[in-house]
Coordinates of C-alpha atoms and ligand atoms in Angstrom, one line a residue:
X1 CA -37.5 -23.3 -7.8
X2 CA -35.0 -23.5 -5.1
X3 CA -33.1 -20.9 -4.3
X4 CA -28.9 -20.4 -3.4
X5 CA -28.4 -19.0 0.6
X6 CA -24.5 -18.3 0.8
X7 CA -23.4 -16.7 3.6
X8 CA -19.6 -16.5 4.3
X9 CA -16.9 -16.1 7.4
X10 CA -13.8 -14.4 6.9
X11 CA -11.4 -14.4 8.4
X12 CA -8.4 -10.8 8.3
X13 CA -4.9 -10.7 9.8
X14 CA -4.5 -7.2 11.6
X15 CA -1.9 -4.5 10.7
X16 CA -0.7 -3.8 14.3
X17 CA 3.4 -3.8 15.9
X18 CA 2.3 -6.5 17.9
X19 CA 0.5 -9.6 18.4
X20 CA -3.1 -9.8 20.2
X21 CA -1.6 -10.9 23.7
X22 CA 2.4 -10.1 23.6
X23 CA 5.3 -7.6 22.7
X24 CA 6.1 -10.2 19.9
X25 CA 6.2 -8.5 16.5
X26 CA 3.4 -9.1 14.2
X27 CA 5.2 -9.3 10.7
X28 CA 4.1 -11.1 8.3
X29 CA 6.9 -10.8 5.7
X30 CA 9.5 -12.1 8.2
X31 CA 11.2 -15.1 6.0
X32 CA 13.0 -16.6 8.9
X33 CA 10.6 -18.8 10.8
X34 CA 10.1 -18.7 15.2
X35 CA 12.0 -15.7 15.1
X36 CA 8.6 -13.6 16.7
X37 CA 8.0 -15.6 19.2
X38 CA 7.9 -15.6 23.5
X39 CA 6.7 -17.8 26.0
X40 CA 3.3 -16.0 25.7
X41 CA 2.6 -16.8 22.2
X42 CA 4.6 -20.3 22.6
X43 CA 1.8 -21.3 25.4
X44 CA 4.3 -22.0 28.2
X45 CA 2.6 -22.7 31.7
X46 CA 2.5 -19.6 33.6
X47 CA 2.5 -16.9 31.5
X48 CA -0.4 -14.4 30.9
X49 CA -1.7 -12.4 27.9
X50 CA -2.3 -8.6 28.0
X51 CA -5.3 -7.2 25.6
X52 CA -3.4 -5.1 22.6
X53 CA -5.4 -1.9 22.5
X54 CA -4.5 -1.3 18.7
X55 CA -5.9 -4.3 17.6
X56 CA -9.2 -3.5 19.9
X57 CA -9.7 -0.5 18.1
X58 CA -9.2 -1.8 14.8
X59 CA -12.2 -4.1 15.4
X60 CA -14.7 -1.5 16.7
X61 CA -13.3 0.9 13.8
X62 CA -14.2 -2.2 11.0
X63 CA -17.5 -2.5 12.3
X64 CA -18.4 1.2 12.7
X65 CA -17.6 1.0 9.3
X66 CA -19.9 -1.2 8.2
X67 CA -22.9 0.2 10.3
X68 CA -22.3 -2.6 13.1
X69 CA -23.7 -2.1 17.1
X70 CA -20.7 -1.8 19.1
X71 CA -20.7 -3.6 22.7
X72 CA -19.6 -1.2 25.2
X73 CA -18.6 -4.6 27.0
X74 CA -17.1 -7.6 26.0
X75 CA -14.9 -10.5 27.0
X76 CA -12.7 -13.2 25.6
X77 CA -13.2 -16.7 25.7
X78 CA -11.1 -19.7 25.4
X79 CA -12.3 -22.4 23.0
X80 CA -10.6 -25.6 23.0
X81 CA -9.4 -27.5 20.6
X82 CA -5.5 -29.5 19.8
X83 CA -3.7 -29.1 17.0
X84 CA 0.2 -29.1 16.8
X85 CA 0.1 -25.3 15.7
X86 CA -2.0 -24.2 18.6
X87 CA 0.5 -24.5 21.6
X88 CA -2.3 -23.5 24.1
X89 CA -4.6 -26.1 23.4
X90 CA -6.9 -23.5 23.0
X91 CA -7.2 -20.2 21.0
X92 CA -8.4 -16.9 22.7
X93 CA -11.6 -15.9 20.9
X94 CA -14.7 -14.4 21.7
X95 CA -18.1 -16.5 21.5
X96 CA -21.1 -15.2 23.5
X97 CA -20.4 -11.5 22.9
X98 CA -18.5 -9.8 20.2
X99 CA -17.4 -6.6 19.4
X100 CA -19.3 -5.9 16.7
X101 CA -23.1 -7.0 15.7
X102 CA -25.5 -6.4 13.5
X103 CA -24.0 -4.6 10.5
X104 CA -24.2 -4.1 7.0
X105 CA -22.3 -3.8 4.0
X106 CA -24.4 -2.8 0.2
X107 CA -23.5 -4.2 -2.7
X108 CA -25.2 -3.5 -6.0
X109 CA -28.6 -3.6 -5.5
X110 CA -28.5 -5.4 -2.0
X111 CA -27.8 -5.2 1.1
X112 CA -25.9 -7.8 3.1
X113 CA -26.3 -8.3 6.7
X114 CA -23.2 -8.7 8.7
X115 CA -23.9 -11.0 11.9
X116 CA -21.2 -10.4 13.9
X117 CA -17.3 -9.3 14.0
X118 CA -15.3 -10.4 16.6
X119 CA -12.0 -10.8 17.4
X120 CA -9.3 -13.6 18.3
X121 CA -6.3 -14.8 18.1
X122 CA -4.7 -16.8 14.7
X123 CA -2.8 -20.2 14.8
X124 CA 0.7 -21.1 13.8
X125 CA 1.3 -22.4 10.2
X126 CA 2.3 -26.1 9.5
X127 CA 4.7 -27.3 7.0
X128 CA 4.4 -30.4 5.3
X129 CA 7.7 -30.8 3.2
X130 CA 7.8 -33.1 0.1
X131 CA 8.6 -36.6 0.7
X132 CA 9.0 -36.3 4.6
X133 CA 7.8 -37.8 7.1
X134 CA 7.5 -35.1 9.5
X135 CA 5.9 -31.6 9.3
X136 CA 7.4 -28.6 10.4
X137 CA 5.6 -25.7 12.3
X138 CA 6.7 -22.0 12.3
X139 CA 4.9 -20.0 15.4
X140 CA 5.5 -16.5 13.5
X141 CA 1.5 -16.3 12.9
X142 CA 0.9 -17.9 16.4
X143 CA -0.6 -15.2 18.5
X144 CA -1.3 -12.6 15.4
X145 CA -4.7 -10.7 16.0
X146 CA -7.2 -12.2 13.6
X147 CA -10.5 -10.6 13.4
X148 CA -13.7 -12.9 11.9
X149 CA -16.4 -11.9 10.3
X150 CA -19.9 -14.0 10.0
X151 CA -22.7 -12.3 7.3
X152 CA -25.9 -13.4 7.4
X153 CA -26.7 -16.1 4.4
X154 CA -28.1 -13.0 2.1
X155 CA -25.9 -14.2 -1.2
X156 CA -27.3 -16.1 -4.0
X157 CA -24.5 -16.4 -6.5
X158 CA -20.8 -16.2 -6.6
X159 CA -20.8 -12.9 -8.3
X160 CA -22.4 -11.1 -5.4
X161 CA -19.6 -13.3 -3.1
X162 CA -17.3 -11.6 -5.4
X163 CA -18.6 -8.0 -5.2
X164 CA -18.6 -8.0 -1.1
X165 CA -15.4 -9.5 -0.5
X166 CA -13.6 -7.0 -3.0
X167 CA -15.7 -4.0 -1.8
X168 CA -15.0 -5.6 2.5
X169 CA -10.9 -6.0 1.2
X170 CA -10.5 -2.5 0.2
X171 CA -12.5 -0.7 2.8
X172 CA -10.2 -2.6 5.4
X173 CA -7.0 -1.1 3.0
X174 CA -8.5 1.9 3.4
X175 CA -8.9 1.8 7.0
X176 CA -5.9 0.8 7.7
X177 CA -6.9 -2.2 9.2
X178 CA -4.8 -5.2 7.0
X179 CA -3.6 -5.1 4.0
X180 CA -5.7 -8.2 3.2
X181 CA -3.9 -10.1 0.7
X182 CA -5.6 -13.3 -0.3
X183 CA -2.4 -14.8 -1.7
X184 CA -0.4 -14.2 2.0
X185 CA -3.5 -15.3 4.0
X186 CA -4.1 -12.2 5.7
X187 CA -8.0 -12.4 4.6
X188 CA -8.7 -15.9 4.4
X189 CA -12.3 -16.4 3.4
X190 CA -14.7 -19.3 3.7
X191 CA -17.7 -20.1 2.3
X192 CA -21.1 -22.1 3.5
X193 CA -24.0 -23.1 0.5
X194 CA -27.0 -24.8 1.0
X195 CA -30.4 -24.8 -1.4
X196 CA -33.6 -24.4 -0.4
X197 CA -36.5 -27.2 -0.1
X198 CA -39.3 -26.6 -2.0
X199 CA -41.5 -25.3 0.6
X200 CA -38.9 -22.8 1.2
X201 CA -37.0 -24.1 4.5
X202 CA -33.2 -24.1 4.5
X203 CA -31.2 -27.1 3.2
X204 CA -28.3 -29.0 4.8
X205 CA -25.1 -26.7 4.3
X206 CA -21.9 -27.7 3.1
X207 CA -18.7 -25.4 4.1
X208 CA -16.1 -24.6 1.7
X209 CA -12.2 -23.9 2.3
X210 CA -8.8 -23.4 1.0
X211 CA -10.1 -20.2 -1.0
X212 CA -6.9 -18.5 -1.7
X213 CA -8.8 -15.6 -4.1
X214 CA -11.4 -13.5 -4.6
X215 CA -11.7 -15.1 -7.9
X216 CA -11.9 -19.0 -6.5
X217 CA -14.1 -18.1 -3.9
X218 CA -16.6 -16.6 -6.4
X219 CA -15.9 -19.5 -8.7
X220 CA -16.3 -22.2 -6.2
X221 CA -20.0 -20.8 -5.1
X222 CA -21.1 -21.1 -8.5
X223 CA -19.8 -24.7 -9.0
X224 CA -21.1 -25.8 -5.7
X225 CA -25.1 -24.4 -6.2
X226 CA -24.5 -26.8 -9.9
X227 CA -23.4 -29.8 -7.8
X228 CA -26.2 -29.6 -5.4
X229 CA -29.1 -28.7 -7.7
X230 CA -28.1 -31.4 -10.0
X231 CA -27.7 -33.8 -6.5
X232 CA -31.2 -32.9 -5.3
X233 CA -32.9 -33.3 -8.9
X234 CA -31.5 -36.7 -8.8
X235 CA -33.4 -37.1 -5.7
X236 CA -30.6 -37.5 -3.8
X237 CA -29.2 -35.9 -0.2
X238 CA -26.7 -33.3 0.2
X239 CA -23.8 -34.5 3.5
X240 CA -23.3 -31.6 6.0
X241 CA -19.9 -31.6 5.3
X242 CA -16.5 -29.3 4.5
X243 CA -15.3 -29.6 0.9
X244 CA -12.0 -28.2 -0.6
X245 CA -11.3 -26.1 -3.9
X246 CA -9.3 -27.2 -6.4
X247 CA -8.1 -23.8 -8.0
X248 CA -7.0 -25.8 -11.0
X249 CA -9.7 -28.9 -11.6
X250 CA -12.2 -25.8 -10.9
X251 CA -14.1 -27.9 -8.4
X252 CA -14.7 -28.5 -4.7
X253 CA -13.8 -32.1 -3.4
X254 CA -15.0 -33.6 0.2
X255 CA -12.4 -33.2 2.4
X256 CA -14.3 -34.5 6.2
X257 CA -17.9 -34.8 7.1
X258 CA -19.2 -32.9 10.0
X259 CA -22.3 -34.6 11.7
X260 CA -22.0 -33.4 14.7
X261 CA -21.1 -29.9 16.0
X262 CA -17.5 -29.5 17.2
X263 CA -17.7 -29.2 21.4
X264 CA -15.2 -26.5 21.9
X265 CA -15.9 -26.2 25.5
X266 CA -15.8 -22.4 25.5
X267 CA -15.4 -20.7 28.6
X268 CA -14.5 -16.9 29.4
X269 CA -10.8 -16.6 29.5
X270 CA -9.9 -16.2 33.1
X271 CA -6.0 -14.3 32.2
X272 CA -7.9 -11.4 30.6
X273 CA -10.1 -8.7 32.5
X274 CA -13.7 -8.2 30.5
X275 CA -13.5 -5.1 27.9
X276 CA -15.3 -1.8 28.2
X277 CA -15.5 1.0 26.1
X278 CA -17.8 3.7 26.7
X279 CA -19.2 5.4 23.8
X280 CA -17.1 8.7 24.1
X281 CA -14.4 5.8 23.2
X282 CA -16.2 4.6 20.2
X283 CA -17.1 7.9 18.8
X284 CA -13.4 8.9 19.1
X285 CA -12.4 5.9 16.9
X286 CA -15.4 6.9 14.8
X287 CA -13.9 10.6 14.6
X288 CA -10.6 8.5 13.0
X289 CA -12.6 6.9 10.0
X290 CA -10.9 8.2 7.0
X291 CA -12.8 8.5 3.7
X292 CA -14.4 5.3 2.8
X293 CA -14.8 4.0 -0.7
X294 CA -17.8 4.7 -1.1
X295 CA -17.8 8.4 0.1
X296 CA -15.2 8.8 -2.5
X297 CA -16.4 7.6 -5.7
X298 CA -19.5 10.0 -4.9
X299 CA -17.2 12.5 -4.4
X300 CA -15.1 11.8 -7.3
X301 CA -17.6 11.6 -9.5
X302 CA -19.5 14.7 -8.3
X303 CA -16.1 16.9 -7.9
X304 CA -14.8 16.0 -11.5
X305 CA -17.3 14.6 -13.8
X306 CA -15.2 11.4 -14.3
X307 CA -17.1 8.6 -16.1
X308 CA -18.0 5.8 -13.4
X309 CA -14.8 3.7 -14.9
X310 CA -12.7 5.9 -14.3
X311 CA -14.0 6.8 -10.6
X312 CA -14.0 3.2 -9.9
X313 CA -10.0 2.7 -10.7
X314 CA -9.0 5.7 -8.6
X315 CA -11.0 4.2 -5.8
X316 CA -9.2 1.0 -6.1
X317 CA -5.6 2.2 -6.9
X318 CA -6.1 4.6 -4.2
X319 CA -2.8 6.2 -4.7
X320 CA -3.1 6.8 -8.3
X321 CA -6.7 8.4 -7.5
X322 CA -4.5 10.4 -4.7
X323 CA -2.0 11.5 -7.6
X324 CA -5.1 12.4 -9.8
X325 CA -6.6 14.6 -7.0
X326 CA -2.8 16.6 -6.4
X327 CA -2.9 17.1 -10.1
X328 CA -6.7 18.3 -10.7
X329 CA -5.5 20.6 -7.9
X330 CA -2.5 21.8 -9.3
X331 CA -4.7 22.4 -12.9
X332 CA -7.5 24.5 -10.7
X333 CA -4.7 26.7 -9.6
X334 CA -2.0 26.4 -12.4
X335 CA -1.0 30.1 -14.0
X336 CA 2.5 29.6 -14.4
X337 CA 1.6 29.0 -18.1
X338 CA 1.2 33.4 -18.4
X339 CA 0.3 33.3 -22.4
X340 CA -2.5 30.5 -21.9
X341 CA -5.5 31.7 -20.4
X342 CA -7.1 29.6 -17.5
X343 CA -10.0 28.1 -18.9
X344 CA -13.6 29.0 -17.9
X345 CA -15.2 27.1 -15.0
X346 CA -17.6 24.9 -17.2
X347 CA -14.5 23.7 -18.9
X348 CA -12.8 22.2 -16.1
X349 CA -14.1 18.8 -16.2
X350 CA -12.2 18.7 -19.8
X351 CA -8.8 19.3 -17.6
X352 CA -9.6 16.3 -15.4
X353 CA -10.9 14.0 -18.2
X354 CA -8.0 15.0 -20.0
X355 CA -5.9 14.3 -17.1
X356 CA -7.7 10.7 -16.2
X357 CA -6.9 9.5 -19.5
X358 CA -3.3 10.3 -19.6
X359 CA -2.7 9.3 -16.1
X360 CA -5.0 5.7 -16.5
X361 CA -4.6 5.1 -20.3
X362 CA -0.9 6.5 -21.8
X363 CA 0.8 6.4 -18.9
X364 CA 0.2 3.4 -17.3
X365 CA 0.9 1.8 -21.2
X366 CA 3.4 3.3 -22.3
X367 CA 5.4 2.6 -18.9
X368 CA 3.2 -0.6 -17.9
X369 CA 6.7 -2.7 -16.7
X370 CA 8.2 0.1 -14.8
X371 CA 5.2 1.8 -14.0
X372 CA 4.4 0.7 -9.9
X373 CA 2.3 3.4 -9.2
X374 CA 3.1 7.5 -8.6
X375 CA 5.8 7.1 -5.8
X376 CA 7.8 5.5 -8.6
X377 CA 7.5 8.5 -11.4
X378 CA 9.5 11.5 -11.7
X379 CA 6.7 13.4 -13.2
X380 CA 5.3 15.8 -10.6
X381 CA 1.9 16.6 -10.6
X382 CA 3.1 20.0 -11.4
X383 CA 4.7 18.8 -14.3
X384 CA 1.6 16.6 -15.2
X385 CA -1.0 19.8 -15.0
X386 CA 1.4 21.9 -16.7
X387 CA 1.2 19.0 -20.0
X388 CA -2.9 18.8 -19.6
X389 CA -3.0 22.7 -19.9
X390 CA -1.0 22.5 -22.7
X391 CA -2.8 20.0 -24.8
X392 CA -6.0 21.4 -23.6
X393 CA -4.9 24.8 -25.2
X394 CA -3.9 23.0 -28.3
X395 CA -0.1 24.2 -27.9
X396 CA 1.3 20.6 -28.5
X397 CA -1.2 18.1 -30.5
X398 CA -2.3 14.8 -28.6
X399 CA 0.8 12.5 -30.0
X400 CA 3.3 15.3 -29.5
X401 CA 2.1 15.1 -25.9
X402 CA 2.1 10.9 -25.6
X403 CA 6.1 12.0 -26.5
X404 CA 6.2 14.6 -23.9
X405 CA 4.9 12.4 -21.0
X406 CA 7.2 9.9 -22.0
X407 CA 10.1 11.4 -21.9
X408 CA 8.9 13.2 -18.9
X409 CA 8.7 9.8 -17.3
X410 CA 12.2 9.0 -18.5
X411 CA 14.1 12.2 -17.6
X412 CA 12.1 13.9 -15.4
X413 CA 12.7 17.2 -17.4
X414 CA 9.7 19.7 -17.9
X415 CA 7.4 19.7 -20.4
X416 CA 8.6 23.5 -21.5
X417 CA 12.2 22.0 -21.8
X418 CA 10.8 18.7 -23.8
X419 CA 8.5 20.9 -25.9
X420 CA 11.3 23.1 -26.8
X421 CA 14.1 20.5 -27.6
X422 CA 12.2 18.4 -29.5
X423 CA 10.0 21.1 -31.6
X424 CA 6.9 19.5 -30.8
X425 CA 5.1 22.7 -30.5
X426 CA 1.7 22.1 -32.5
X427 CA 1.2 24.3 -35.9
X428 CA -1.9 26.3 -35.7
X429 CA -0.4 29.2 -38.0
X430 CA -2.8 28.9 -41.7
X431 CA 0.3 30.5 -43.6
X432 CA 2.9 27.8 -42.8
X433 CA 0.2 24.7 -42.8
X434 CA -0.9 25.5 -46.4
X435 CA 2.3 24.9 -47.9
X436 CA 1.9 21.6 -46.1
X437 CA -1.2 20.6 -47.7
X438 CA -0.3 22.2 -51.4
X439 CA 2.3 19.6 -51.4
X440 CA -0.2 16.7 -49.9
X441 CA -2.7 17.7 -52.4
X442 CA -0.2 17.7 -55.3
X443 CA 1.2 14.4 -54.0
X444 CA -2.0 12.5 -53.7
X445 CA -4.3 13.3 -56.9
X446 CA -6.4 10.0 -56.6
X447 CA -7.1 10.8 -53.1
X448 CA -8.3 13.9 -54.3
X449 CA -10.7 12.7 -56.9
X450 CA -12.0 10.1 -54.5
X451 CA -13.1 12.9 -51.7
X452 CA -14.1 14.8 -54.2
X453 CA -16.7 12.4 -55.6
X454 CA -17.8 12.0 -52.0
X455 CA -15.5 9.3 -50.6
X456 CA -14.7 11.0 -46.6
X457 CA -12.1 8.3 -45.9
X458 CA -9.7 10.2 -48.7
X459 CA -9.9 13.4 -46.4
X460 CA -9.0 11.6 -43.4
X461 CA -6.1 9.9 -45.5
X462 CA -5.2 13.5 -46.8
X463 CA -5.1 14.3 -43.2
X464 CA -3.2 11.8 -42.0
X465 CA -0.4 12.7 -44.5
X466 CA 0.0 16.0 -43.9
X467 CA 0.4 15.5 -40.5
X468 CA 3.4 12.9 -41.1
X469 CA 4.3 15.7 -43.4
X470 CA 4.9 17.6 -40.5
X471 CA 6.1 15.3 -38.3
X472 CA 3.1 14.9 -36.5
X473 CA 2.7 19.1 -35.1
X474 CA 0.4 20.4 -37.5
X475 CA -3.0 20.8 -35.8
X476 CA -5.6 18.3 -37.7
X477 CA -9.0 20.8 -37.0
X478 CA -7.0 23.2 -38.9
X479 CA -5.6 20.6 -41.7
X480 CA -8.8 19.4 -42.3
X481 CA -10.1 23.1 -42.8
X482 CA -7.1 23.5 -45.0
X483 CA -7.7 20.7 -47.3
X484 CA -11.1 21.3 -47.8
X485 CA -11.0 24.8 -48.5
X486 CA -7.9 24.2 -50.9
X487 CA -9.8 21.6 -52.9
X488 CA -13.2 22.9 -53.3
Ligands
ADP1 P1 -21.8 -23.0 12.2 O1 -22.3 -23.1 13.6 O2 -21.9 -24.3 11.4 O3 -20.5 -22.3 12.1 P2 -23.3 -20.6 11.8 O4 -24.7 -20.5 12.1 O5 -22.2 -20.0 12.7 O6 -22.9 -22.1 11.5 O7 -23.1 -20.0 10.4 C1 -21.9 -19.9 9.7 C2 -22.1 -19.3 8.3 O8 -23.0 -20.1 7.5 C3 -22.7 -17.9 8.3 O9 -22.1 -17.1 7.4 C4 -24.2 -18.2 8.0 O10 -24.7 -17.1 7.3 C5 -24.1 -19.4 7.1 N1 -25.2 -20.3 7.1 C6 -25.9 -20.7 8.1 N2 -26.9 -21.5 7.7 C7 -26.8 -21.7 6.4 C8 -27.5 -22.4 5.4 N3 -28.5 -23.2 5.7 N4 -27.0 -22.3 4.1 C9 -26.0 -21.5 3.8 N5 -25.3 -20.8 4.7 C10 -25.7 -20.9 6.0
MG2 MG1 -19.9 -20.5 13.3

């Protein structure tokens, strides 16, 4: 059997002010193209680069994060190349030593080796317009501090592609590090397959680009391992070569064959002193490592009792798990609510189930086009805790309180002052429920003779009318107690 080995290089644009050599802003949603530029990033003779500190420390923060050794020194290099978006004719980069080595990053079941993480410098961007016969080239991105990272060729499907990429693209959100959108090319990420021979050895590899998504680059392993096994059982060879994906067709196309290796002619960068960083230096950028994903859906899990799919969308949405948290914390410590009692210890992870599935479920559908994400809700967490005590006490039954949180989202006006205008307060009180359920009973006589000859589904439809009988506040545990006791 032959075996998949995928390994992959990635490439991430840096959140920093400025770019990796220059005072020129690093934005990438300026619209208006060579507007950050200077004659540093524009390559004119003469000028010389400084090291940006943030971007340094952004580097050696990614790979402690992913269990990397961190060189106490490095240096840059210059590797040559031409092409009309590089005005250098060469891109600072580092070769022989980078940052960051020998990492790690676990998916599900497996660990994947991270080779190195260095940093350099990213190109400008070229514009081919329709029809013309020239290109344009916009120098915004010229300059920008890219880091790259190589893993080791421990993949064997696109799936597990799939599940390091997403995991690597929120751990740099949560660092801080880039916002690494696919779609903008701030994590740009390629991919290299090869099959084994039968006696085991590594195959000829072929490279794969123009992966603008998680999704494509998963998709575009998968199709590649088809197209090679089905190459090699046709006795055939596979080209060392670079293909393309095409998002649409679902397939990768040959875009330029690479026999021989590139000679980039790297030498250390003479402009730029070598970097050191003494390990009081690294541990103080360890010190700054905020709460990783990882860390939190243990904690999450252990803290709350949330169900794993829950866990997993506050770790991803990582401001609606914030919002979650400010709201289990305003239930732990809610007693403005003086006639409900706070409920026992063991019944807290109710509260916060309760809570998850009003915040992930009702609120996110009922406001799904207007609903960005908690900045954009008047509901305080206050306000939220005070409606999960609520229904958790049984004051208001669960639709009343699907009408509270939305008008809550609408007007921003309290649960107490919603309850209250619009009567929704649940009906626990036997007395004025009976005469609820005479009527229903009286109403319904086949329903009646169908539960009682054993038919449960009549019950639930006898339910079910009494509480649109009273406009949806009776309490149905109490109902159903009603009806039963009425008929027998
Ligand atoms: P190159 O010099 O062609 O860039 P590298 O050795 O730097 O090759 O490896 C680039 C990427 O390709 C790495 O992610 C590595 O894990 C992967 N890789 C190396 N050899 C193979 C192979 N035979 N099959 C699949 N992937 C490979
Ligand atoms: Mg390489």
């Amino acid at each position: 059997m032959r075996k998949a080995v995928i390994g992959l290089e990635i490439h991430v644009e840096l959140k920093t002010k400025t770019k990796m050599f220059c005072d020129s802003l690093n934005d990438p949603d300026e619209k208006h193209s060579n507007i950050n530029i200077c004659p540093i990033c524009l390559g004119h003779p003469g000028t010389l680069p400084v090291i940006n500190k943030e971007a340094v420390n952004k580097v050696i923060m990614t790979g402690l994060a992913l269990n990397c050794h961190i060189a106490e020194d490095t240096f840059f290099e210059r590797k040559h190349y031409f092409y009309p978006d590089l005005p250098k004719g060469y891109q600072i980069s580092q070769y022989q030593k980078p940052l960051c080595e020998n990492g790690h990053l676990d998916i599900e079941n497996k660990k994947i080796r991270i080779t190195r993480i260095h940093l350099e410098e990213d190109a400008g961007r070229l514009y081919h317009p329709a029809g013309a016969d020239y290109s344009l080239v916009d120098y915004n991105r010229a300059g920008v501090p890219l880091m790259e990272l190589v893993t080791e060729p421990d993949f064997e499907n696109g799936a597990e592609v799939r599940q390091f990429a997403e995991e690597l693209q929120l751990i740099m959100r949560y660092l801080g590090v880039s916002d690494a959108d696919m779609e903008k090319g701030q994590m740009r990420i390629e991919v290299n397959i090869s099959l084994t021979k039968p006696n085991g050895e590594w195959g000829t590899k072929v490279e794969i680009k123009n992966l603008n998504s998680i999704k494509a680059a998963a998709n575009s392993v998968d199709y590649e391992v088809t197209r090679q096994t089905e190459l090699l059982e046709k006795g055939e060879e596979i080209k060392q070569e670079t293909r393309g994906w095409d998002d649409t067709k679902g397939i990768t196309i040959s875009q330029r064959s690479k026999e021989e290796a590139q000679d980039y002619r790297y030498f250390p960068e003479p402009d730029l002193p070598p970097l050191h960083y003494d390990s009081d230096e690294v541990e103080a950028i360890k010190s700054r490592i905020p709460e990783l994903p990882d860390q939190r859906r243990r904690r999450f899990s252990n803290q709350y009792t949330l169900p794993v799919s829950d866990v997993e969308i506050f770790t991803t949405d990582k401001e609606l798990g914030n919002y979650f948290e400010d709201v289990a914390s305003e239930i732990l410590t809610f007693d403005k609510l003086k006639h409900l009692k706070m409920p026992p210890i063991g019944e807290q992870p109710k509260l916060f189930k309760l809570a998850s599935n009003y915040l992930i479920t009702e609120l996110s559908r009922m406001a799904a086009a207007v609903f960005a994400g908690p900045k954009d809700t008047k509901i305080t967490p206050e306000m939220f805790a005070d409606l999960v005590v609520r229904v958790f006490h049984k004051e208001i039954s669960s639709s009343a309180a699907q009408t509270v949180l939305k008008e809550m989202f609408e007007t921003g006006k309290s649960p107490e002052n919603i309850i209250k205008d619009k009567d929704l307060a649940q009906i626990s009180d036997t007395v004025e429920l009976e005469s609820v359920v005479e009527k229903v009973i009286a109403d319904n006589p086949k329903a009646v003779v169908d539960f009682k000859s054993g038919k449960t589904a009549s019950l639930k439809f006898l339910v079910g009318m009494a509480m649109r009988e009273s406009r949806g506040r009776a309490n149905p545990q109490i109902l159903e107690e009603l009806i039963k006791s009425i008929i027998k």
